[in-house]
Short mmCIF file of the C-alpha atoms (twelve columns), coordinates in Angstrom:
data_MODEL
# 
_entry.id   MODEL 
# 
loop_
_atom_site.group_PDB 
_atom_site.id 
_atom_site.type_symbol 
_atom_site.label_atom_id 
_atom_site.label_alt_id 
_atom_site.label_comp_id 
_atom_site.label_asym_id 
_atom_site.label_seq_id 
_atom_site.Cartn_x 
_atom_site.Cartn_y 
_atom_site.Cartn_z 
_atom_site.pdbx_PDB_model_num 
ATOM 1   C CA . MET A 1   12.618  -38.161 196.168 1 
ATOM 2   C CA . ILE A 2   10.891  -36.459 193.289 1 
ATOM 3   C CA . SER A 3   10.081  -32.939 193.503 1 
ATOM 4   C CA . SER A 4   7.557   -31.211 191.205 1 
ATOM 5   C CA . PRO A 5   8.851   -28.502 189.174 1 
ATOM 6   C CA . VAL A 6   9.061   -24.601 190.329 1 
ATOM 7   C CA . GLN A 7   6.217   -22.891 188.440 1 
ATOM 8   C CA . SER A 8   7.543   -19.231 187.411 1 
ATOM 9   C CA . THR A 9   4.639   -16.580 188.509 1 
ATOM 10  C CA . VAL A 10  3.617   -14.376 185.580 1 
ATOM 11  C CA . ILE A 11  1.508   -11.641 186.175 1 
ATOM 12  C CA . LEU A 12  -0.552  -10.516 182.876 1 
ATOM 13  C CA . ASP A 13  -2.421  -7.073  182.679 1 
ATOM 14  C CA . LEU A 14  -5.572  -8.298  181.677 1 
ATOM 15  C CA . ARG A 15  -7.071  -4.854  181.152 1 
ATOM 16  C CA . CYS A 16  -8.083  -5.067  177.273 1 
ATOM 17  C CA . LEU A 17  -10.450 -8.185  177.810 1 
ATOM 18  C CA . GLN A 18  -12.067 -6.164  180.304 1 
ATOM 19  C CA . ASP A 19  -12.603 -3.151  177.984 1 
ATOM 20  C CA . PRO A 20  -15.782 -3.721  175.640 1 
ATOM 21  C CA . VAL A 21  -14.081 -2.287  172.952 1 
ATOM 22  C CA . SER A 22  -11.591 -4.381  172.120 1 
ATOM 23  C CA . VAL A 23  -12.412 -7.742  174.020 1 
ATOM 24  C CA . ARG A 24  -13.963 -9.680  171.274 1 
ATOM 25  C CA . ARG A 25  -12.145 -7.955  168.389 1 
ATOM 26  C CA . GLY A 26  -8.384  -7.692  167.389 1 
ATOM 27  C CA . VAL A 27  -5.931  -7.037  170.367 1 
ATOM 28  C CA . GLY A 28  -9.055  -8.976  172.627 1 
ATOM 29  C CA . ARG A 29  -8.711  -11.983 170.773 1 
ATOM 30  C CA . HIS A 30  -5.502  -12.103 170.105 1 
ATOM 31  C CA . ALA A 31  -4.528  -11.504 173.913 1 
ATOM 32  C CA . LEU A 32  -7.112  -14.448 174.523 1 
ATOM 33  C CA . ALA A 33  -5.599  -16.705 172.434 1 
ATOM 34  C CA . LEU A 34  -1.914  -16.355 174.322 1 
ATOM 35  C CA . LEU A 35  -3.453  -17.137 177.293 1 
ATOM 36  C CA . ARG A 36  -4.805  -19.942 176.349 1 
ATOM 37  C CA . GLU A 37  -1.730  -20.960 174.742 1 
ATOM 38  C CA . ALA A 38  0.493   -20.380 177.887 1 
ATOM 39  C CA . SER A 39  2.775   -22.954 179.185 1 
ATOM 40  C CA . ALA A 40  1.123   -25.350 181.699 1 
ATOM 41  C CA . GLY A 41  4.486   -24.923 183.333 1 
ATOM 42  C CA . LEU A 42  3.313   -21.123 184.025 1 
ATOM 43  C CA . HIS A 43  2.064   -19.551 187.291 1 
ATOM 44  C CA . LEU A 44  -0.498  -17.150 185.783 1 
ATOM 45  C CA . GLU A 45  -2.049  -14.339 187.729 1 
ATOM 46  C CA . GLY A 46  -4.052  -11.309 186.107 1 
ATOM 47  C CA . MET A 47  -3.978  -8.092  187.042 1 
ATOM 48  C CA . ILE A 48  -7.283  -5.907  186.227 1 
ATOM 49  C CA . ASP A 49  -8.428  -2.711  187.029 1 
ATOM 50  C CA . PRO A 50  -11.673 -2.459  189.441 1 
ATOM 51  C CA . ASN A 51  -12.942 0.679   187.723 1 
ATOM 52  C CA . LEU A 52  -13.479 -1.212  183.985 1 
ATOM 53  C CA . PRO A 53  -16.202 -3.779  183.205 1 
ATOM 54  C CA . SER A 54  -15.917 -7.380  184.425 1 
ATOM 55  C CA . LEU A 55  -13.020 -9.636  183.268 1 
ATOM 56  C CA . ILE A 56  -14.494 -12.017 180.522 1 
ATOM 57  C CA . GLU A 57  -15.325 -15.381 182.688 1 
ATOM 58  C CA . GLU A 58  -12.791 -17.385 180.082 1 
ATOM 59  C CA . ALA A 59  -9.922  -15.138 180.948 1 
ATOM 60  C CA . ARG A 60  -10.449 -15.442 184.421 1 
ATOM 61  C CA . ALA A 61  -10.623 -19.617 184.605 1 
ATOM 62  C CA . LEU A 62  -7.407  -19.092 182.724 1 
ATOM 63  C CA . VAL A 63  -5.456  -17.544 185.775 1 
ATOM 64  C CA . ALA A 64  -4.909  -18.810 189.157 1 
ATOM 65  C CA . ALA A 65  -5.300  -15.157 191.112 1 
ATOM 66  C CA . ILE A 66  -6.801  -11.855 189.987 1 
ATOM 67  C CA . HIS A 67  -4.823  -8.475  191.527 1 
ATOM 68  C CA . LEU A 68  -6.874  -5.351  191.320 1 
ATOM 69  C CA . ASN A 69  -3.451  -3.345  191.313 1 
ATOM 70  C CA . ALA A 70  0.108   -3.847  190.620 1 
ATOM 71  C CA . TYR A 71  1.062   -3.563  194.544 1 
ATOM 72  C CA . SER A 72  -1.128  -6.745  195.187 1 
ATOM 73  C CA . ALA A 73  0.374   -8.242  192.019 1 
ATOM 74  C CA . GLY A 74  4.054   -7.744  193.538 1 
ATOM 75  C CA . ARG A 75  2.926   -8.668  197.098 1 
ATOM 76  C CA . GLY A 76  4.708   -11.916 197.050 1 
ATOM 77  C CA . GLY A 77  7.817   -10.747 195.596 1 
ATOM 78  C CA . PRO A 78  8.872   -9.853  191.835 1 
ATOM 79  C CA . PRO A 79  7.147   -12.163 189.442 1 
ATOM 80  C CA . ALA A 80  9.244   -13.844 186.932 1 
ATOM 81  C CA . CYS A 81  7.541   -12.059 184.157 1 
ATOM 82  C CA . PHE A 82  5.231   -9.388  183.871 1 
ATOM 83  C CA . ILE A 83  3.056   -9.124  180.469 1 
ATOM 84  C CA . SER A 84  1.539   -6.024  179.109 1 
ATOM 85  C CA . LEU A 85  -1.081  -7.450  176.423 1 
ATOM 86  C CA . SER A 86  -2.262  -4.098  175.412 1 
ATOM 87  C CA . PRO A 87  0.648   -1.658  176.032 1 
ATOM 88  C CA . MET A 88  -1.103  1.195   174.065 1 
ATOM 89  C CA . ALA A 89  -4.733  0.678   175.280 1 
ATOM 90  C CA . HIS A 90  -4.515  1.605   178.989 1 
ATOM 91  C CA . ASP A 91  -2.752  3.871   181.526 1 
ATOM 92  C CA . PRO A 92  0.718   2.542   182.112 1 
ATOM 93  C CA . LEU A 93  1.196   4.027   185.328 1 
ATOM 94  C CA . PHE A 94  -1.406  1.082   186.637 1 
ATOM 95  C CA . ALA A 95  1.180   -1.553  186.128 1 
ATOM 96  C CA . ALA A 96  4.480   0.738   186.474 1 
ATOM 97  C CA . ARG A 97  5.525   -0.819  189.601 1 
ATOM 98  C CA . LEU A 98  5.569   -4.170  188.020 1 
ATOM 99  C CA . LEU A 99  8.370   -2.580  185.629 1 
ATOM 100 C CA . ALA A 100 10.610  -1.377  188.581 1 
ATOM 101 C CA . TYR A 101 12.002  -5.127  189.633 1 
ATOM 102 C CA . ASP A 102 15.277  -5.883  187.682 1 
ATOM 103 C CA . ARG A 103 15.227  -9.486  187.589 1 
ATOM 104 C CA . THR A 104 11.580  -9.636  186.465 1 
ATOM 105 C CA . THR A 105 11.193  -10.232 182.413 1 
ATOM 106 C CA . ARG A 106 9.394   -7.389  180.932 1 
ATOM 107 C CA . VAL A 107 6.888   -8.110  177.786 1 
ATOM 108 C CA . ALA A 108 4.938   -5.920  175.838 1 
ATOM 109 C CA . VAL A 109 2.202   -7.463  173.107 1 
ATOM 110 C CA . VAL A 110 1.763   -5.223  170.288 1 
ATOM 111 C CA . HIS A 111 -1.025  -6.565  168.346 1 
ATOM 112 C CA . ASP A 112 -0.988  -4.329  164.751 1 
ATOM 113 C CA . PHE A 113 -0.403  -0.985  164.519 1 
ATOM 114 C CA . ILE A 114 -0.733  -0.965  160.608 1 
ATOM 115 C CA . SER A 115 -4.665  0.725   160.744 1 
ATOM 116 C CA . HIS A 116 -3.011  3.438   162.220 1 
ATOM 117 C CA . GLN A 117 -0.220  3.826   159.881 1 
ATOM 118 C CA . GLU A 118 -1.656  3.087   156.796 1 
ATOM 119 C CA . PRO A 119 -5.830  3.614   157.090 1 
ATOM 120 C CA . GLU A 120 -6.169  4.233   153.397 1 
ATOM 121 C CA . ARG A 121 -5.178  0.551   152.976 1 
ATOM 122 C CA . TYR A 122 -6.085  -1.600  155.722 1 
ATOM 123 C CA . LEU A 123 -9.932  -2.256  156.265 1 
ATOM 124 C CA . PRO A 124 -10.660 0.486   153.766 1 
ATOM 125 C CA . ASP A 125 -14.382 -0.455  153.415 1 
ATOM 126 C CA . PRO A 126 -16.413 0.767   156.168 1 
ATOM 127 C CA . ALA A 127 -18.264 -2.520  156.671 1 
ATOM 128 C CA . ARG A 128 -15.273 -4.364  157.081 1 
ATOM 129 C CA . ARG A 129 -13.848 -2.458  159.319 1 
ATOM 130 C CA . LEU A 130 -17.164 -2.944  161.585 1 
ATOM 131 C CA . ARG A 131 -17.128 -6.935  161.074 1 
ATOM 132 C CA . ASP A 132 -13.592 -7.426  161.309 1 
# 
């Protein structure tokens, strides 16, 4: 008998893909690219904040389920992995419950702090800041 491989559940904090400031720029573009390229052997589920604007449809189409909070996301038991796609952008307490599981791998994706460390060197021209 051939059995299908067990899919590991990965919960992704998708709030950066709800944020109109970042959804089509820097961290939002980076997060969406990571989501698009995720392994086919993973069972991806997203977590969103119902108080933010709607999740972009492209992101919604890439996950098997959407959870409105960390309690719902953890209801089926601890996920294999929790990924915060933009840990510095939104309230970390929203997802804190998912950080408490001992066997859950926790990942924080940091896209870019250079602009905060060296603002005079990173996109110094106002037109480039708006364009990029």
